[in-house]
Backbone as numpy.savetxt, mean C-alpha at the origin, in Angstrom:
# Nx Ny Nz CAx CAy CAz Cx Cy Cz
11.48 -11.55 4.99 10.95 -10.20 4.86 11.27 -9.61 3.49
12.50 -9.81 3.02 12.85 -9.25 1.71 12.07 -9.91 0.59
11.80 -11.20 0.71 11.01 -11.88 -0.31 9.58 -11.35 -0.34
8.99 -11.17 0.82 7.62 -10.66 0.88 7.56 -9.20 0.43
8.58 -8.43 0.75 8.67 -7.06 0.28 8.70 -7.04 -1.26
9.46 -7.96 -1.84 9.55 -8.06 -3.30 8.22 -8.49 -3.91
7.55 -9.45 -3.28 6.23 -9.87 -3.76 5.26 -8.70 -3.75
5.31 -7.93 -2.69 4.41 -6.79 -2.54 4.67 -5.75 -3.63
5.93 -5.44 -3.88 6.28 -4.47 -4.91 5.91 -4.99 -6.30
6.13 -6.29 -6.54 5.79 -6.87 -7.83 4.29 -6.76 -8.10
3.51 -7.06 -7.08 2.05 -6.96 -7.23 1.64 -5.52 -7.49
2.24 -4.58 -6.77 1.85 -3.18 -6.85 2.22 -2.57 -8.20
3.49 -2.75 -8.60 3.99 -2.06 -9.80 3.71 -2.83 -11.09
3.63 -4.15 -11.03 3.44 -4.93 -12.26 1.97 -5.22 -12.56
1.12 -5.19 -11.55 -0.28 -5.58 -11.75 -1.26 -4.47 -11.39
-1.18 -3.96 -10.17 -2.21 -3.04 -9.70 -2.12 -1.65 -10.36
-0.92 -1.07 -10.39 -0.81 0.27 -11.00 -1.12 0.26 -12.49
-0.64 -0.73 -13.28 -1.08 -0.78 -14.67 -2.59 -0.94 -14.82
-3.21 -1.67 -13.88 -4.67 -1.82 -13.93 -5.36 -0.48 -13.69
-4.85 0.30 -12.73 -5.41 1.63 -12.48 -5.24 2.51 -13.71
-4.10 2.39 -14.38 -3.88 3.19 -15.58 -4.90 2.84 -16.65
-5.14 1.55 -16.87 -6.12 1.14 -17.88 -7.53 1.60 -17.53
-7.82 1.68 -16.24 -9.13 2.15 -15.80 -9.27 3.66 -15.92
-8.16 4.36 -16.09 -8.20 5.82 -16.08 -8.39 6.37 -14.68
-8.00 5.58 -13.66 -8.18 5.96 -12.27 -6.94 6.71 -11.77
-7.07 7.48 -10.70 -5.90 8.15 -10.10 -4.86 7.12 -9.66
-3.59 7.45 -9.87 -2.49 6.55 -9.50 -1.70 7.18 -8.36
-1.74 6.57 -7.17 -0.90 7.07 -6.07 0.56 6.74 -6.36
1.35 7.74 -6.63 2.73 7.53 -7.05 3.57 6.93 -5.93
4.58 6.16 -6.32 5.59 5.70 -5.37 6.72 6.70 -5.30
7.69 6.42 -4.47 8.76 7.39 -4.26 9.97 7.22 -5.14
9.94 6.28 -6.10 11.11 6.04 -6.93 10.77 6.12 -8.41
11.71 6.66 -9.20 11.61 6.69 -10.66 10.32 7.32 -11.16
10.07 8.53 -10.72 8.98 9.32 -11.27 9.56 10.37 -12.20
8.93 10.58 -13.33 9.39 11.56 -14.30 8.26 12.56 -14.55
8.57 13.86 -14.40 7.57 14.91 -14.52 8.00 15.95 -15.55
7.03 16.62 -16.11 7.30 17.85 -16.83 7.50 18.94 -15.78
8.70 19.49 -15.75 9.05 20.41 -14.65 8.11 21.60 -14.57
7.73 22.14 -15.74 6.84 23.29 -15.73 5.48 22.97 -15.14
4.96 21.79 -15.46 3.68 21.36 -14.93 3.76 21.14 -13.42
4.87 20.55 -12.98 5.05 20.29 -11.56 5.06 21.59 -10.77
5.73 22.61 -11.31 5.75 23.91 -10.65 4.37 24.56 -10.69
3.66 24.36 -11.78 2.34 24.98 -11.95 1.33 24.50 -10.92
1.39 23.21 -10.59 0.39 22.67 -9.67 0.84 22.75 -8.22
2.01 23.33 -7.97 2.44 23.57 -6.59 3.46 22.60 -6.06
3.91 21.62 -6.88 4.93 20.69 -6.42 4.44 19.77 -5.32
5.38 19.28 -4.55 5.04 18.34 -3.47 4.53 19.09 -2.24
3.61 18.45 -1.54 3.10 18.99 -0.28 4.13 18.73 0.81
4.75 19.77 1.38 5.81 19.56 2.37 5.29 19.02 3.70
3.97 19.02 3.89 3.40 18.55 5.15 2.87 17.12 5.05
2.91 16.54 3.87 2.43 15.17 3.67 3.63 14.23 3.64
3.63 13.20 4.50 4.81 12.34 4.61 4.83 11.23 3.55
3.77 11.12 2.75 3.79 10.27 1.55 3.42 11.18 0.38
4.31 12.11 0.13 4.01 13.24 -0.76 3.78 12.82 -2.21
4.39 11.72 -2.63 4.23 11.28 -4.02 2.82 10.77 -4.28
2.27 10.02 -3.33 0.90 9.54 -3.48 -0.08 10.71 -3.56
0.14 11.71 -2.73 -0.71 12.91 -2.76 -0.60 13.60 -4.12
0.61 13.67 -4.66 0.82 14.33 -5.95 0.10 13.58 -7.07
0.12 12.25 -7.02 -0.58 11.48 -8.03 -2.07 11.76 -8.03
-2.66 11.86 -6.85 -4.09 12.16 -6.76 -4.38 13.59 -7.19
-3.48 14.50 -6.85 -3.69 15.89 -7.23 -3.64 16.06 -8.75
-2.71 15.37 -9.39 -2.63 15.42 -10.86 -3.93 14.91 -11.48
-4.46 13.81 -10.95 -5.71 13.26 -11.49 -6.87 14.22 -11.25
-6.89 14.83 -10.07 -7.98 15.76 -9.75 -7.98 16.98 -10.66
-6.78 17.37 -11.11 -6.66 18.53 -11.99 -6.78 18.17 -13.47
-7.06 16.88 -13.73 -7.31 16.47 -15.10 -6.12 15.96 -15.87
-4.97 15.76 -15.20 -3.78 15.24 -15.87 -3.72 13.72 -15.77
-2.98 13.11 -16.67 -2.89 11.66 -16.72 -1.50 11.21 -16.31
-1.46 10.15 -15.51 -0.20 9.52 -15.11 -0.15 8.14 -15.76
0.98 7.79 -16.33 1.13 6.48 -16.95 2.31 5.73 -16.35
2.21 4.41 -16.38 3.26 3.54 -15.85 4.18 3.15 -17.00
5.47 3.37 -16.82 6.45 3.03 -17.84 6.95 1.61 -17.66
7.36 1.00 -18.76 7.90 -0.35 -18.74 9.37 -0.29 -18.33
9.61 -0.13 -17.06 10.97 -0.01 -16.55 11.04 -0.59 -15.15
12.23 -0.67 -14.62 12.44 -1.24 -13.29 13.37 -0.36 -12.49
13.01 -0.12 -11.24 13.91 0.53 -10.30 14.37 -0.51 -9.30
15.67 -0.69 -9.19 16.18 -1.73 -8.31 16.33 -1.18 -6.89
15.19 -0.92 -6.28 15.19 -0.44 -4.90 15.50 -1.60 -3.95
16.24 -1.32 -2.93 16.59 -2.35 -1.96 15.36 -2.78 -1.17
15.14 -4.08 -1.07 14.07 -4.61 -0.24 14.48 -4.47 1.23
13.61 -3.88 2.02 13.93 -3.62 3.41 14.15 -4.93 4.17
15.27 -5.03 4.85 15.65 -6.30 5.48 15.72 -6.22 7.00
15.39 -5.08 7.60 15.41 -4.96 9.05 14.03 -4.57 9.54
13.55 -5.27 10.56 12.18 -5.07 11.02 11.94 -3.64 11.49
12.84 -3.09 12.31 12.64 -1.73 12.82 12.64 -0.71 11.69
13.51 -0.91 10.72 13.59 -0.02 9.57 12.33 -0.14 8.72
11.88 -1.37 8.51 10.65 -1.62 7.76 9.45 -0.95 8.44
9.40 -1.07 9.77 8.27 -0.51 10.52 8.25 1.01 10.40
9.39 1.66 10.44 9.42 3.12 10.29 8.96 3.52 8.90
9.43 2.80 7.92 9.06 3.12 6.54 7.56 2.89 6.31
7.05 1.75 6.77 5.66 1.39 6.49 4.69 2.29 7.26
4.99 2.61 8.49 4.09 3.49 9.25 4.05 4.88 8.64
5.19 5.34 8.11 5.19 6.65 7.43 4.33 6.60 6.17
4.49 5.53 5.38 3.67 5.40 4.18 2.18 5.42 4.51
1.80 4.63 5.50 0.38 4.52 5.84 -0.15 5.82 6.42
0.68 6.50 7.22 0.25 7.81 7.74 0.04 8.78 6.58
0.94 8.76 5.61 0.80 9.63 4.46 -0.42 9.30 3.62
-0.73 8.01 3.48 -1.95 7.62 2.76 -3.18 8.14 3.48
-3.16 8.06 4.80 -4.28 8.58 5.58 -4.40 10.09 5.41
-3.29 10.78 5.46 -3.29 12.23 5.24 -3.82 12.56 3.85
-3.34 11.83 2.85 -3.74 12.07 1.47 -5.24 11.88 1.30
-5.77 10.81 1.86 -7.20 10.54 1.73 -8.02 11.64 2.42
-7.63 12.04 3.62 -8.36 13.07 4.34 -8.35 14.40 3.57
-7.21 14.76 2.99 -7.10 16.01 2.25 -8.00 15.99 1.01
-7.94 14.92 0.24 -8.68 14.90 -1.02 -10.16 14.62 -0.82
-10.54 14.03 0.30 -11.96 13.80 0.55 -12.65 15.04 1.10
-11.91 16.13 1.30 -12.58 17.38 1.67 -13.45 17.87 0.51
-13.01 17.57 -0.73 -13.78 17.96 -1.92 -13.84 16.78 -2.87
-14.56 15.73 -2.50 -14.59 14.52 -3.34 -15.19 14.75 -4.71
-16.02 15.78 -4.85 -16.65 16.02 -6.15 -15.62 16.35 -7.22
-14.46 16.88 -6.81 -13.44 17.21 -7.81 -12.84 15.95 -8.43
-12.64 14.91 -7.62 -12.13 13.65 -8.15 -13.19 13.00 -9.04
-14.45 13.05 -8.61 -15.52 12.46 -9.41 -15.66 13.18 -10.75
-15.50 14.51 -10.72 -15.67 15.29 -11.94 -14.62 14.97 -12.99
-13.41 14.63 -12.58 -12.32 14.39 -13.53 -12.10 12.91 -13.82
-12.37 12.03 -12.88 -12.09 10.60 -13.09 -13.34 9.73 -13.05
-14.48 10.33 -12.70 -15.71 9.55 -12.63 -15.80 8.74 -11.34
-16.90 8.01 -11.23 -17.12 7.21 -10.03 -16.12 6.06 -9.93
-15.64 5.58 -11.08 -14.66 4.51 -11.05 -13.36 4.99 -10.39
-12.93 6.20 -10.76 -11.73 6.76 -10.15 -11.93 7.04 -8.67
-13.12 7.52 -8.32 -13.43 7.79 -6.92 -13.37 6.51 -6.10
-13.93 5.43 -6.65 -13.91 4.15 -5.95 -12.48 3.63 -5.80
-11.66 3.85 -6.84 -10.25 3.41 -6.77 -9.52 4.12 -5.64
-9.81 5.40 -5.42 -9.19 6.14 -4.33 -9.57 5.52 -2.98
-10.83 5.13 -2.84 -11.26 4.53 -1.58 -10.57 3.18 -1.35
-10.42 2.39 -2.41 -9.86 1.06 -2.25 -8.35 1.07 -2.09
-7.66 1.90 -2.88 -6.20 1.82 -2.92 -5.50 2.85 -2.04
-6.23 3.83 -1.54 -5.63 4.80 -0.63 -6.17 4.57 0.78
-7.47 4.82 0.96 -8.06 4.56 2.28 -8.04 3.07 2.60
-8.30 2.24 1.60 -8.36 0.80 1.82 -7.07 0.21 2.32
-5.94 0.76 1.89 -4.63 0.27 2.36 -4.51 0.40 3.87
-4.99 1.53 4.39 -4.89 1.78 5.83 -5.97 1.03 6.58
-7.21 1.14 6.11 -8.34 0.54 6.81 -8.23 -0.97 6.89
-7.84 -1.62 5.78 -7.73 -3.08 5.79 -6.66 -3.56 6.75
-5.55 -2.81 6.82 -4.49 -3.19 7.76 -4.95 -3.06 9.20
-5.78 -2.05 9.47 -6.24 -1.84 10.84 -7.31 -2.85 11.25
-8.19 -3.20 10.33 -9.31 -4.05 10.71 -8.96 -5.54 10.65
-7.90 -5.90 9.94 -7.55 -7.31 9.76 -7.39 -8.06 11.08
-6.59 -7.58 12.04 -6.46 -8.35 13.30 -7.75 -8.37 14.11
-8.57 -7.32 13.98 -9.85 -7.30 14.70 -10.77 -8.40 14.18
-10.82 -8.54 12.85 -11.68 -9.56 12.26 -11.21 -10.97 12.63
-9.89 -11.19 12.58 -9.38 -12.51 12.92 -9.57 -12.82 14.41
-9.43 -11.79 15.26 -9.67 -12.00 16.69 -11.12 -12.37 16.94
-12.03 -11.68 16.25 -13.45 -12.02 16.37 -13.74 -13.43 15.92
-13.08 -13.86 14.84 -13.29 -15.21 14.32 -12.80 -16.25 15.32
-11.60 -16.04 15.87 -11.04 -16.99 16.84 -11.91 -17.03 18.10
-12.40 -15.86 18.53 -13.27 -15.80 19.71 -14.56 -16.57 19.46
-15.08 -16.47 18.26 -16.33 -17.15 17.92 -16.17 -18.67 17.95
-15.08 -19.18 17.35 -14.94 -20.64 17.25 -14.43 -21.26 18.55
-13.85 -20.45 19.45 -13.33 -21.02 20.70 -14.30 -20.83 21.87
-14.90 -19.66 21.97 -15.80 -19.36 23.09 -17.26 -19.51 22.70
-17.61 -18.96 21.55 -18.97 -19.02 21.02 -20.02 -18.65 22.08
-19.95 -17.43 22.61 -20.92 -17.01 23.64 -22.33 -16.90 23.06
-23.34 -17.23 23.84 -24.73 -17.18 23.35 -25.14 -15.80 22.85
-24.62 -14.73 23.50 -25.01 -13.39 23.09 -24.57 -13.08 21.65
-23.48 -13.73 21.23 -23.02 -13.52 19.86 -24.03 -14.06 18.86
-24.60 -15.21 19.17 -25.61 -15.79 18.28 -26.89 -14.97 18.27
-27.16 -14.27 19.38 -28.34 -13.41 19.42 -28.13 -12.13 18.60
-26.93 -11.59 18.71 -26.64 -10.35 17.97 -26.47 -10.62 16.48
-25.85 -11.75 16.15 -25.58 -12.08 14.75 -26.17 -13.45 14.45
-27.31 -13.51 13.78 -27.90 -14.81 13.43 -26.96 -15.65 12.58
-27.19 -16.94 12.57 -26.30 -17.88 11.87 -26.03 -17.49 10.42
-27.04 -17.11 9.62 -26.75 -16.74 8.22 -25.74 -15.58 8.11
-25.86 -14.61 9.03 -24.94 -13.48 9.00 -23.53 -13.92 9.39
-23.43 -14.76 10.41 -22.13 -15.25 10.85 -21.42 -16.03 9.76
-22.15 -16.92 9.12 -21.53 -17.75 8.09 -21.21 -16.95 6.84
-22.00 -15.94 6.55 -21.68 -15.06 5.42 -20.39 -14.31 5.69
-20.23 -13.82 6.92 -19.00 -13.12 7.29 -17.81 -14.07 7.33
-18.03 -15.30 7.77 -16.96 -16.29 7.78 -16.47 -16.55 6.35
-17.42 -16.69 5.43 -17.05 -16.90 4.03 -16.25 -15.72 3.50
-16.71 -14.50 3.80 -16.01 -13.30 3.32 -14.61 -13.22 3.90
-14.45 -13.58 5.17 -13.15 -13.51 5.83 -12.16 -14.49 5.19
-12.58 -15.72 5.04 -11.67 -16.75 4.52 -11.45 -16.55 3.03
-12.52 -16.38 2.27 -12.39 -16.23 0.82 -11.61 -14.97 0.47
-11.89 -13.88 1.17 -11.18 -12.62 0.90 -9.69 -12.75 1.14
-9.32 -13.40 2.24 -7.89 -13.59 2.52 -7.23 -14.51 1.50
-7.96 -15.54 1.06 -7.41 -16.45 0.06 -7.16 -15.72 -1.26
-8.05 -14.81 -1.61 -7.87 -14.04 -2.85 -6.61 -13.20 -2.77
-6.39 -12.54 -1.64 -5.21 -11.69 -1.51 -3.93 -12.51 -1.40
-4.00 -13.69 -0.80 -2.85 -14.58 -0.80 -2.53 -15.01 -2.24
-3.56 -15.32 -3.01 -3.36 -15.70 -4.41 -2.72 -14.57 -5.20
-3.14 -13.33 -4.94 -2.53 -12.19 -5.62 -1.04 -12.08 -5.30
-0.69 -12.33 -4.04 0.72 -12.29 -3.67 1.50 -13.41 -4.36
0.86 -14.56 -4.53 1.52 -15.69 -5.18 1.79 -15.39 -6.65
0.82 -14.78 -7.34 1.01 -14.52 -8.78 1.81 -13.25 -9.03
2.03 -12.43 -7.98 2.73 -11.17 -8.14 4.05 -11.27 -8.89
4.94 -12.23 -8.53 6.26 -12.27 -9.18 6.27 -13.00 -10.52
5.16 -13.62 -10.93 5.17 -14.46 -12.13 5.40 -13.65 -13.40
4.98 -12.39 -13.41 5.15 -11.57 -14.59 6.62 -11.36 -14.92
7.47 -11.41 -13.91 8.92 -11.25 -14.11 9.65 -12.60 -14.16
8.88 -13.67 -14.11 9.49 -14.99 -14.18 10.13 -15.46 -12.90
9.80 -14.82 -11.77 10.40 -15.20 -10.48 9.54 -16.27 -9.80
9.45 -17.42 -10.42 8.57 -18.48 -9.90 9.02 -18.98 -8.53
10.30 -18.92 -8.28 10.80 -19.42 -6.98 10.28 -18.60 -5.81
9.86 -17.37 -6.08 9.34 -16.52 -5.00 7.86 -16.76 -4.73
7.15 -17.34 -5.70 5.70 -17.49 -5.57 5.25 -18.22 -4.31
5.89 -19.33 -3.90 5.43 -20.03 -2.69 5.46 -19.17 -1.43
6.33 -18.16 -1.40 6.40 -17.31 -0.21 5.14 -16.47 -0.04
4.34 -16.35 -1.11 3.07 -15.63 -1.00 2.12 -16.29 -0.01
2.32 -17.58 0.24 1.46 -18.28 1.20 1.68 -17.81 2.62
2.81 -17.16 2.87 3.11 -16.66 4.22 2.67 -15.20 4.39
1.95 -14.67 3.41 1.55 -13.26 3.45 0.76 -12.87 4.70
-0.14 -13.73 5.24 -0.88 -13.32 6.44 0.01 -12.88 7.60
1.17 -13.51 7.76 2.09 -13.09 8.83 2.63 -11.70 8.53
2.91 -11.44 7.28 3.40 -10.13 6.84 2.34 -9.06 7.08
1.07 -9.43 6.86 -0.01 -8.47 7.07 -0.17 -8.08 8.52
0.20 -8.98 9.44 0.15 -8.61 10.85 1.14 -7.49 11.15
2.31 -7.53 10.49 3.26 -6.43 10.64 2.67 -5.14 10.09
1.98 -5.24 8.96 1.33 -4.06 8.38 0.28 -3.49 9.32
-0.42 -4.36 10.03 -1.43 -3.91 10.99 -0.78 -3.13 12.13
0.34 -3.64 12.63 1.06 -2.92 13.68 1.52 -1.56 13.17
2.01 -1.51 11.93 2.44 -0.24 11.34 1.26 0.70 11.15
0.09 0.17 10.82 -1.10 1.01 10.61 -1.54 1.69 11.90
-1.50 0.95 13.01 -1.89 1.57 14.28 -0.86 2.58 14.75
0.39 2.32 14.45 1.42 3.32 14.73 1.20 4.56 13.88
0.82 4.35 12.62 0.54 5.47 11.72 -0.64 6.30 12.21
-1.69 5.63 12.68 -2.86 6.34 13.20 -2.49 7.18 14.41
-1.69 6.60 15.31 -1.28 7.35 16.50 -0.47 8.58 16.11
0.46 8.42 15.16 1.27 9.56 14.74 0.44 10.59 13.97
-0.55 10.11 13.21 -1.40 11.05 12.48 -2.14 11.99 13.43
-2.42 11.50 14.63 -3.13 12.31 15.62 -2.16 13.19 16.41
-1.06 12.60 16.87 -0.18 13.31 17.80 1.08 13.89 17.14
1.53 13.31 16.02 2.74 13.82 15.34 2.50 13.75 13.82
1.54 14.52 13.32 1.10 14.35 11.93 2.17 14.60 10.88
3.10 15.51 11.13 4.08 15.85 10.10 5.47 15.31 10.42
5.57 14.46 11.41 6.86 13.86 11.75 7.25 12.85 10.68
8.46 12.98 10.17 8.95 12.13 9.09 9.92 11.10 9.66
9.50 9.85 9.69 10.38 8.78 10.16 11.34 8.39 9.05
12.61 8.48 9.32 13.63 8.24 8.31 13.83 6.73 8.08
14.06 6.39 6.83 14.35 5.01 6.45 15.81 4.90 6.04
16.53 3.96 6.65 17.92 3.71 6.25 17.93 2.91 4.95
18.85 3.26 4.05 18.98 2.56 2.78 20.39 2.00 2.62
20.51 1.08 1.67 21.76 0.38 1.39 22.30 -0.25 2.68
21.48 -1.09 3.28 21.86 -1.72 4.55 22.12 -3.22 4.40
21.64 -3.80 3.31 21.87 -5.24 3.13 23.24 -5.46 2.48
23.77 -6.64 2.66 25.07 -6.98 2.09 25.02 -6.91 0.56
23.92 -7.39 -0.02 23.78 -7.38 -1.48 23.73 -5.95 -2.02
23.00 -5.06 -1.33 22.90 -3.68 -1.79 24.24 -2.96 -1.69
24.97 -3.22 -0.61 26.29 -2.59 -0.46 27.24 -3.06 -1.55
27.16 -4.36 -1.89 28.03 -4.89 -2.94 27.69 -4.27 -4.30
26.40 -4.10 -4.58 25.99 -3.49 -5.85 26.48 -2.04 -5.93
26.42 -1.34 -4.82 26.90 0.04 -4.82 28.41 0.09 -5.07
29.14 -0.80 -4.42 30.59 -0.83 -4.62 30.94 -1.18 -6.07
30.22 -2.13 -6.66 30.47 -2.51 -8.05 30.17 -1.35 -9.00
29.08 -0.62 -8.70 28.70 0.50 -9.56 29.75 1.62 -9.49
30.26 1.87 -8.28 31.28 2.90 -8.12 32.56 2.53 -8.85
32.94 1.26 -8.81 34.14 0.83 -9.51 33.98 0.94 -11.03
32.73 0.67 -11.48 32.48 0.70 -12.92 32.50 2.12 -13.47
31.90 3.05 -12.75 31.73 4.41 -13.26 32.84 5.37 -12.85
33.58 5.03 -11.81 34.60 5.97 -11.34 35.97 5.30 -11.29
């Protein structure tokens, strides 16, 4: 889990966010190592206290108001989540917040288009809504595929002619291979080649994301502003680093 968490962060911070910056697209901020001009932050209203992924919302709001966010060449040594229950609480909160952020900003989509263009608008759909939607639809698509190759009911062939079925099969397999490849190359920018093979196990990790996405959807409906707490400094390595830092500085 920690290796896949690291692959995911490497892909996000080393490849995808710099790509959004080069495109001039809105950047959904993460929760660590953000630097703001304090006066500007106060001017635009600060963080939304009702959004449980408030940094992502702030990134989109800055873009909508015409401000630019850039990615710095730095590293935050955040602990990779090593407990499944803790990971699930953290991930479902993130996805719920992404859903909230998308719903809020899509009330007036013309504002994003006016400041970032259609390219920025498309990036919001792919990297904000797409994060939630892809996690939710992934197990449905795979279940449909398994049902097709095992049962293959005649009504399925009537509803979906062979060309349509095979086109969807190609999209399912090729699309997943592309995302597995992205996970594999994610750590290469930092020279972590030993982590690259673990990218091949990403589909199992995505199933966990799907479970978190459905939990996020349920909470978005019934407990929209509930903040699930994430425990930090829980791994042996993180505790040792904290102890070493305290000895060094104090």
